[in-house]
Tab-separated table of C-alpha atoms in Angstrom:
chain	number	residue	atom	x	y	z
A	7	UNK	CA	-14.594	-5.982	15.989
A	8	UNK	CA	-13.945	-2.135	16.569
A	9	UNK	CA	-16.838	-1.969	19.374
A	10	UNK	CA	-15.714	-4.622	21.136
A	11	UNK	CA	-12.048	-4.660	21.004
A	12	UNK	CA	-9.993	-3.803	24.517
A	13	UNK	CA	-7.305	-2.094	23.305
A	14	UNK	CA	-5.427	-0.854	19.761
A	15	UNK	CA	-5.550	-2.623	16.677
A	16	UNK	CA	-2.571	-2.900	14.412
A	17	UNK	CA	-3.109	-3.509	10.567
A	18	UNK	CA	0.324	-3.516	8.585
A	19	UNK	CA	1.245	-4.687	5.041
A	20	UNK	CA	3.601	-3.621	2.293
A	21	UNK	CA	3.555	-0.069	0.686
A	22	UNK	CA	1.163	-1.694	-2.218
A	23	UNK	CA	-0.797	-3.486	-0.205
A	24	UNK	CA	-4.408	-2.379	-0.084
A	25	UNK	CA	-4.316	-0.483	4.141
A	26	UNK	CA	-5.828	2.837	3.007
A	27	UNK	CA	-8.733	1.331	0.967
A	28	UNK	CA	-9.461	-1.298	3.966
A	29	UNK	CA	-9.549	1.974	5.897
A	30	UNK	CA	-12.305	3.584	4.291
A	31	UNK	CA	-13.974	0.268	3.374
A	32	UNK	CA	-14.031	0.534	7.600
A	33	UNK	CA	-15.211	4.275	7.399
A	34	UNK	CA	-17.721	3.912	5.282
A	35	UNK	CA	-19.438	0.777	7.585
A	36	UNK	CA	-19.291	2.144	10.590
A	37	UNK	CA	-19.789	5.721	9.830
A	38	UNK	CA	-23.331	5.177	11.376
A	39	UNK	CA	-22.660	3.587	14.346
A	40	UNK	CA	-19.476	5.903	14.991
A	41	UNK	CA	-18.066	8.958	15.239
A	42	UNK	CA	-14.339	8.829	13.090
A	43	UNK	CA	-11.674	10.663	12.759
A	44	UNK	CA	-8.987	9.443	10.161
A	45	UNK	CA	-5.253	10.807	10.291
A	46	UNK	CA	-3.363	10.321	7.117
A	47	UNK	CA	-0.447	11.970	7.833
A	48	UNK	CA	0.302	11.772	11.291
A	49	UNK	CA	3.740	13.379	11.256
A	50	UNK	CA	2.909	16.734	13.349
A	51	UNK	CA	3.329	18.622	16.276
A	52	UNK	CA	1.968	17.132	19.465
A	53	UNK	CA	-0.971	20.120	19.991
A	54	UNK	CA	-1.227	20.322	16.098
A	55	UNK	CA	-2.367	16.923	16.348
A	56	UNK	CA	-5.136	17.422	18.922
A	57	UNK	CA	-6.423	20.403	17.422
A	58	UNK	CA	-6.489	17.802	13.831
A	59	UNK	CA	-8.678	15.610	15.892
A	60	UNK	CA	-10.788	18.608	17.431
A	61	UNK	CA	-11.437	19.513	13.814
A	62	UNK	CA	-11.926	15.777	12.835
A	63	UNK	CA	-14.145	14.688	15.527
A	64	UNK	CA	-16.117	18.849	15.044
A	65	UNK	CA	-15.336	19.747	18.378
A	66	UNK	CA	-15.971	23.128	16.705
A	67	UNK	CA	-12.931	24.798	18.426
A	68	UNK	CA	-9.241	25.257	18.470
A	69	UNK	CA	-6.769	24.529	21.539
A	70	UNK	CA	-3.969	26.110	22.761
A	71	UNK	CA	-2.801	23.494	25.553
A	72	UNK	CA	-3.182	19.763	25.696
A	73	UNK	CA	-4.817	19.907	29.048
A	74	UNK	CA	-7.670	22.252	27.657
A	75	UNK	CA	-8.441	19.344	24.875
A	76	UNK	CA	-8.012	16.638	27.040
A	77	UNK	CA	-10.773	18.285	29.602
A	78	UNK	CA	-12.848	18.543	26.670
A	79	UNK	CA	-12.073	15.670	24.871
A	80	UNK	CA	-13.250	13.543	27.748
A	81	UNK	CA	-16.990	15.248	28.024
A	82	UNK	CA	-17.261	14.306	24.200
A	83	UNK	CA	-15.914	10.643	24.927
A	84	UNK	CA	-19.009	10.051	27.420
A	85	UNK	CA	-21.223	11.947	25.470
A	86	UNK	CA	-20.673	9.675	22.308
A	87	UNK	CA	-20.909	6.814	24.962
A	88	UNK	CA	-24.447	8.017	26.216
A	89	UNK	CA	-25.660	7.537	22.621
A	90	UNK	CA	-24.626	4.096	22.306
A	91	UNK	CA	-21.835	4.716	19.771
A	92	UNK	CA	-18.138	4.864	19.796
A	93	UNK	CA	-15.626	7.296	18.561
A	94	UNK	CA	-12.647	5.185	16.765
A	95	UNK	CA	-9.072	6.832	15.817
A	96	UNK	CA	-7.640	5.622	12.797
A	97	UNK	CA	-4.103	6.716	12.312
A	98	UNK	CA	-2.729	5.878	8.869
A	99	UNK	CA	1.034	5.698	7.771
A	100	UNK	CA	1.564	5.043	11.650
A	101	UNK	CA	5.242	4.174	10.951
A	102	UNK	CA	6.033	8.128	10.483
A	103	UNK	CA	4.697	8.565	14.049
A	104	UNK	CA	7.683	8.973	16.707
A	105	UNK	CA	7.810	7.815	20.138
A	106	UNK	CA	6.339	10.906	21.633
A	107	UNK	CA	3.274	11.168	19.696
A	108	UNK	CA	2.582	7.362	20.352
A	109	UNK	CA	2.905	7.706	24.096
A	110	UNK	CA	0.036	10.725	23.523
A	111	UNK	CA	-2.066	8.509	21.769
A	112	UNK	CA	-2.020	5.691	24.173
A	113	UNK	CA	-2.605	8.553	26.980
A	114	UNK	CA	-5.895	8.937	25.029
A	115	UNK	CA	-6.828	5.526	25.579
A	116	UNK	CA	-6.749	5.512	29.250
A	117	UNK	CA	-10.162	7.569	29.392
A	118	UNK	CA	-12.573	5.017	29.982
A	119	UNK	CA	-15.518	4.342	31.970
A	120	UNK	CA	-14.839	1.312	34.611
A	121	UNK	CA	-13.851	-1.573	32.249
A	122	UNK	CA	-15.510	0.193	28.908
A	123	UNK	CA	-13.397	1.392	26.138
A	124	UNK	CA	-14.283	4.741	25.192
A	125	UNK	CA	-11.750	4.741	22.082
A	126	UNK	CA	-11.329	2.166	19.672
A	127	UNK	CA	-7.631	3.130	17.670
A	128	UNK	CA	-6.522	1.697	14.748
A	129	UNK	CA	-2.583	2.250	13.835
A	130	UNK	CA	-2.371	0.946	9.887
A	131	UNK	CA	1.043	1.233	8.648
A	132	UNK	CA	3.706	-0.215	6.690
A	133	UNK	CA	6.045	-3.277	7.783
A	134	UNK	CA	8.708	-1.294	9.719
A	135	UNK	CA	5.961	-0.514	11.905
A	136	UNK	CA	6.458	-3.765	13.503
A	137	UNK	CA	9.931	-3.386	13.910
A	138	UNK	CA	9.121	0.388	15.831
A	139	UNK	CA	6.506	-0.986	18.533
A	140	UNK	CA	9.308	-3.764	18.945
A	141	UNK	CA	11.770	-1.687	20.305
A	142	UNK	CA	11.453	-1.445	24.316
A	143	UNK	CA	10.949	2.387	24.525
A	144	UNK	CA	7.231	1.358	23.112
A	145	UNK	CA	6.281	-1.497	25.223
A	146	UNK	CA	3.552	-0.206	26.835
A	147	UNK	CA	1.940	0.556	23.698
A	148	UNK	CA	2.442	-2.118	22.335
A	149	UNK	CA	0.929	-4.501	25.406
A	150	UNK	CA	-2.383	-2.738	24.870
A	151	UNK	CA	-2.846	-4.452	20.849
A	152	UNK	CA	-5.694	-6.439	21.035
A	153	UNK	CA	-5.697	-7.200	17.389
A	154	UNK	CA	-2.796	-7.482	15.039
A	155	UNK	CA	-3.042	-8.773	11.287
A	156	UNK	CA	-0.799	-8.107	8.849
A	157	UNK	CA	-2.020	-7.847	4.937
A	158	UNK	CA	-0.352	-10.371	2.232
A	159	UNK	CA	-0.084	-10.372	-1.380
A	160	UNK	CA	-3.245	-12.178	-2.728
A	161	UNK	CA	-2.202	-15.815	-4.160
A	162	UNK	CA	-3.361	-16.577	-7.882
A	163	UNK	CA	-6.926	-17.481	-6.656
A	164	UNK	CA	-7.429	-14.380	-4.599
A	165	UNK	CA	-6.103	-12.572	-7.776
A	166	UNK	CA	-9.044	-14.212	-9.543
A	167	UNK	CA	-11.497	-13.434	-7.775
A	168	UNK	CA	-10.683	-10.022	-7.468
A	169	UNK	CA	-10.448	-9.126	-10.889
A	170	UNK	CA	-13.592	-10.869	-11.814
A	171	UNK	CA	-15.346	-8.792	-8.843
A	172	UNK	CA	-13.746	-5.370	-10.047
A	173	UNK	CA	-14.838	-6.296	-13.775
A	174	UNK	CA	-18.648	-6.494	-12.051
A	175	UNK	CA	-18.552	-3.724	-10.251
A	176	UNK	CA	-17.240	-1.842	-13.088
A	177	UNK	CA	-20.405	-3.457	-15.490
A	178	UNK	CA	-18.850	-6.596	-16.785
A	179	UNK	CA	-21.063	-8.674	-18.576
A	180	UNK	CA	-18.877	-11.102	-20.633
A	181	UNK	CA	-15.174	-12.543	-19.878
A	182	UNK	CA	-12.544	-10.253	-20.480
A	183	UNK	CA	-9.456	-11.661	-19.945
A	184	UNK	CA	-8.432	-14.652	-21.341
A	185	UNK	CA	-7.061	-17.885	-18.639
A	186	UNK	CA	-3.615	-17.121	-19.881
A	187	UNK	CA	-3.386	-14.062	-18.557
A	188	UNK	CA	-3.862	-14.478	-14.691
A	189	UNK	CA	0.108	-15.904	-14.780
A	190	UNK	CA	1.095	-12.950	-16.779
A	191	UNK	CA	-1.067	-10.319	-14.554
A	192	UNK	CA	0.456	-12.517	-11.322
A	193	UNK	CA	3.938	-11.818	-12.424
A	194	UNK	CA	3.750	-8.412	-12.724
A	195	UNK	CA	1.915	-7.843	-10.057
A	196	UNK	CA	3.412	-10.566	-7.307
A	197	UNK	CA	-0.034	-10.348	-5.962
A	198	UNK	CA	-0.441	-7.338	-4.805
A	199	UNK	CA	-3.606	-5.324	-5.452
A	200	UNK	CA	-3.069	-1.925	-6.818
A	201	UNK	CA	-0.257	-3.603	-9.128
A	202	UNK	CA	-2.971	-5.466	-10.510
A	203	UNK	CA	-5.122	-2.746	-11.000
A	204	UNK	CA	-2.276	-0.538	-13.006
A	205	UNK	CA	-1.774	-3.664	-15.282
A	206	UNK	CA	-5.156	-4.789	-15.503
A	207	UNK	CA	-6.069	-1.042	-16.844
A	208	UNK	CA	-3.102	-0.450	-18.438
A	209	UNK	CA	-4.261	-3.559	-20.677
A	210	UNK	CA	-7.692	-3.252	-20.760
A	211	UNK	CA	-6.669	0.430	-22.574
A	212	UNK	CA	-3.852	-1.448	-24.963
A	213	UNK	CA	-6.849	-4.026	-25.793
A	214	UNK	CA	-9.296	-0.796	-26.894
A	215	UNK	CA	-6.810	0.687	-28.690
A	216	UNK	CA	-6.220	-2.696	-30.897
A	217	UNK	CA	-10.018	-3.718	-31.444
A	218	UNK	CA	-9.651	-7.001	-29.801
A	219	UNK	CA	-12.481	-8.435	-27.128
A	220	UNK	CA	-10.124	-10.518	-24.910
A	221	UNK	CA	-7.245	-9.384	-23.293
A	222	UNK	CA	-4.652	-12.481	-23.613
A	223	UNK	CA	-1.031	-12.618	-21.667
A	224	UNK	CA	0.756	-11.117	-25.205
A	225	UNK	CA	-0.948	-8.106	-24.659
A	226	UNK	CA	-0.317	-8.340	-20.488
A	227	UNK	CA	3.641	-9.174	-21.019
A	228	UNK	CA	3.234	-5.951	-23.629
A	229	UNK	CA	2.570	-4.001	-20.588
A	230	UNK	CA	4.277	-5.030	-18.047
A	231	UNK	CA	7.622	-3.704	-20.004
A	232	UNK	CA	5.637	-0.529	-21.091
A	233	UNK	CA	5.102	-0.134	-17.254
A	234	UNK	CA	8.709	-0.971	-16.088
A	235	UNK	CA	11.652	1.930	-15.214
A	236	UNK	CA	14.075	2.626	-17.761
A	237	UNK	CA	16.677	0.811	-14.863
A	238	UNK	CA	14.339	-2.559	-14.708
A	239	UNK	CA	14.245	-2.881	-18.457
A	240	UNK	CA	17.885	-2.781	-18.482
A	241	UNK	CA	18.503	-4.841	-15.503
A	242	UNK	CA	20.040	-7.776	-17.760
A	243	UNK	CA	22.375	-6.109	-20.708
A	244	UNK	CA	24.279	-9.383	-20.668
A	245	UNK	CA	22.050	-11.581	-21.885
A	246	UNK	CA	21.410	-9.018	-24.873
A	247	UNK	CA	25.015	-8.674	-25.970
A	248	UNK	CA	25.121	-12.546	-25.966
A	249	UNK	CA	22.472	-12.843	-28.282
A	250	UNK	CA	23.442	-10.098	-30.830
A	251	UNK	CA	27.409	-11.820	-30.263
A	252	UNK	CA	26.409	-15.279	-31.288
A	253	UNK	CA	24.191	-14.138	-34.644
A	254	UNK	CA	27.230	-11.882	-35.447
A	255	UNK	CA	29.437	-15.234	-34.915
A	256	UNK	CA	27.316	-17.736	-36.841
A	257	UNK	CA	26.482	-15.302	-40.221
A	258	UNK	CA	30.279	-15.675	-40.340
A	259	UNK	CA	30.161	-19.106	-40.572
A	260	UNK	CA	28.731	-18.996	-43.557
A	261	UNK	CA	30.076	-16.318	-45.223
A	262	UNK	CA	33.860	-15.649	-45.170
A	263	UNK	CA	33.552	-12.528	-47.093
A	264	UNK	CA	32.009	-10.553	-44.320
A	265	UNK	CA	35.346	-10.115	-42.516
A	266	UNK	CA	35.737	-6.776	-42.472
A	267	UNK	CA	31.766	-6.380	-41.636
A	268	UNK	CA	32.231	-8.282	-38.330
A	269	UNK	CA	35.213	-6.799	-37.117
A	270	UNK	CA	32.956	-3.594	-37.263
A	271	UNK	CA	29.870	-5.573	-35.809
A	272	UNK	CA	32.664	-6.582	-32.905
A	273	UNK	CA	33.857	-3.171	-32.198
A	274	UNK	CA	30.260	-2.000	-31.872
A	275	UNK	CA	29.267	-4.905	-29.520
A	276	UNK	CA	32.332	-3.823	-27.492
A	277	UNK	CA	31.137	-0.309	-27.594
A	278	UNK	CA	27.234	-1.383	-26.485
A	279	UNK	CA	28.902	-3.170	-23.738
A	280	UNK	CA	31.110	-0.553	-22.510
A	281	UNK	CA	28.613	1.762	-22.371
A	282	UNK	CA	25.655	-0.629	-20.449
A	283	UNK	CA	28.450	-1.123	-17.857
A	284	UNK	CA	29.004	2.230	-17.284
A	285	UNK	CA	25.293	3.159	-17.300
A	286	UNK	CA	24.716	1.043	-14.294
């Protein structure tokens, strides 16, 4: 795909989708076959940018104008091309780079040889990235995407698969968690990867900790609330007064001495409540 491809490739996906280890899942393949440089923070001056990819791509020498980098830039472009390989740009977080430094980057693509591609580029960024090469100031970048995919939560089968593949990797030998607690793990996660990973190790360390063999969705659910904010555990104080309201209201229903205990049990609920409201 990355030899072949006529023009940028855009990968984008939520800020927990799985971009970054896709990237070096890429790096690591073609390694052999190309020469990469990988920008993870692309947020920089224009010339401290070329002199990151002069370092990058060993160039073995730092620039003090564009033009000097560009001259030189372009001998190692058809040098790499000689050998039969292909340098490839991968800029990651692309949605921190501003108009400026995009129209520099697609300058670099215009050094080819007849119709050959010289420079495979990769832009990988988050959703609003979409939204930035929509706007009209970036047209002409965005004319020259060849291929554009966009990463999605994995469904509940995905999910499955990928847990049973990271429990192989990892030395597996036996089932580990239960049926149950893919719907448990799903919820949590909605699907995407790394949340699966925090939960799924987060549980596999509660399991250890209490001797059992299987992880089931109790102990899941356990730690999904151990993993939640203070805020997101609290994110429903209504439904909790209700329920300590109602067994303060029916204990008096059968016992008409306690009066005076849930007037005090009343003033106390109207307390808790008057301080979750104002804790929001």
């Amino acid at each position: 795909m990355i030899r072949a491809t006529k023009g940028f490739i855009l990968l984008t996906g939520d800020v927990v989708t799985v971009k970054t280890t896709l990237i070096n899942a890429i790096i690591r393949r073609w390694k052999d076959n190309s020469v990469i440089a990988s920008v993870s923070d692309p947020q920089m001056e224009i010339i401290d940018f070329y002199n990151f990819l002069a370092h990058s791509f060993k160039m073995d020498r730092k620039f003090e104008s564009k033009g000097d980098f560009l001259v030189k830039f372009s001998h190692l472009l058809f040098s790499i091309y000689r050998k039969n390989k292909k340098l490839v740009l991968i800029i990651d977080e692309a949605q921190r780079l501003n108009h400026e430094l995009l129209e520099e980057i697609r300058h670099l693509s215009n050094i080819e040889l007849q119709d050959t591609k010289l420079l495979s580029i990769i832009l990988a960024g988050q959703n609003e990235l979409n939204d930035i090469l929509r706007q009209d100031i970036n047209r002409a970048i965005r004319q020259r995407i060849a291929i554009n995919y966009h990463l999605k939560p994995l469904t509940k089968n995905d999910a499955k698969d990928y847990l049973r593949h990271r429990l192989k990797i990892a030395g597996a030998d036996r089932k580990i968690f239960k049926a149950a607690a893919l719907p448990a793990i799903m919820s949590f996660s909605k699907g995407y990867p790394r949340l699966i990973n925090s939960i799924c190790d987060h549980s596999l360390l509660t399991g250890y900790v209490k001797g059992v063999k299987e992880i089931d969705a109790k102990i899941v659910k356990e730690c999904s609330k151990e993993l939640l904010l203070p805020r997101e555990r609290e994110q429903e104080p209504e439904p909790i007064f209700q329920r300590l309201a109602n067994k303060a209201i029916n204990k008096t229903k059968y016992d008409h001495k306690s009066t005076v205990a849930y007037a005090l049990a009343s003033v106390l609920l109207l307390l808790l409540l008057g301080y979750l409201l104002h804790s929001k």
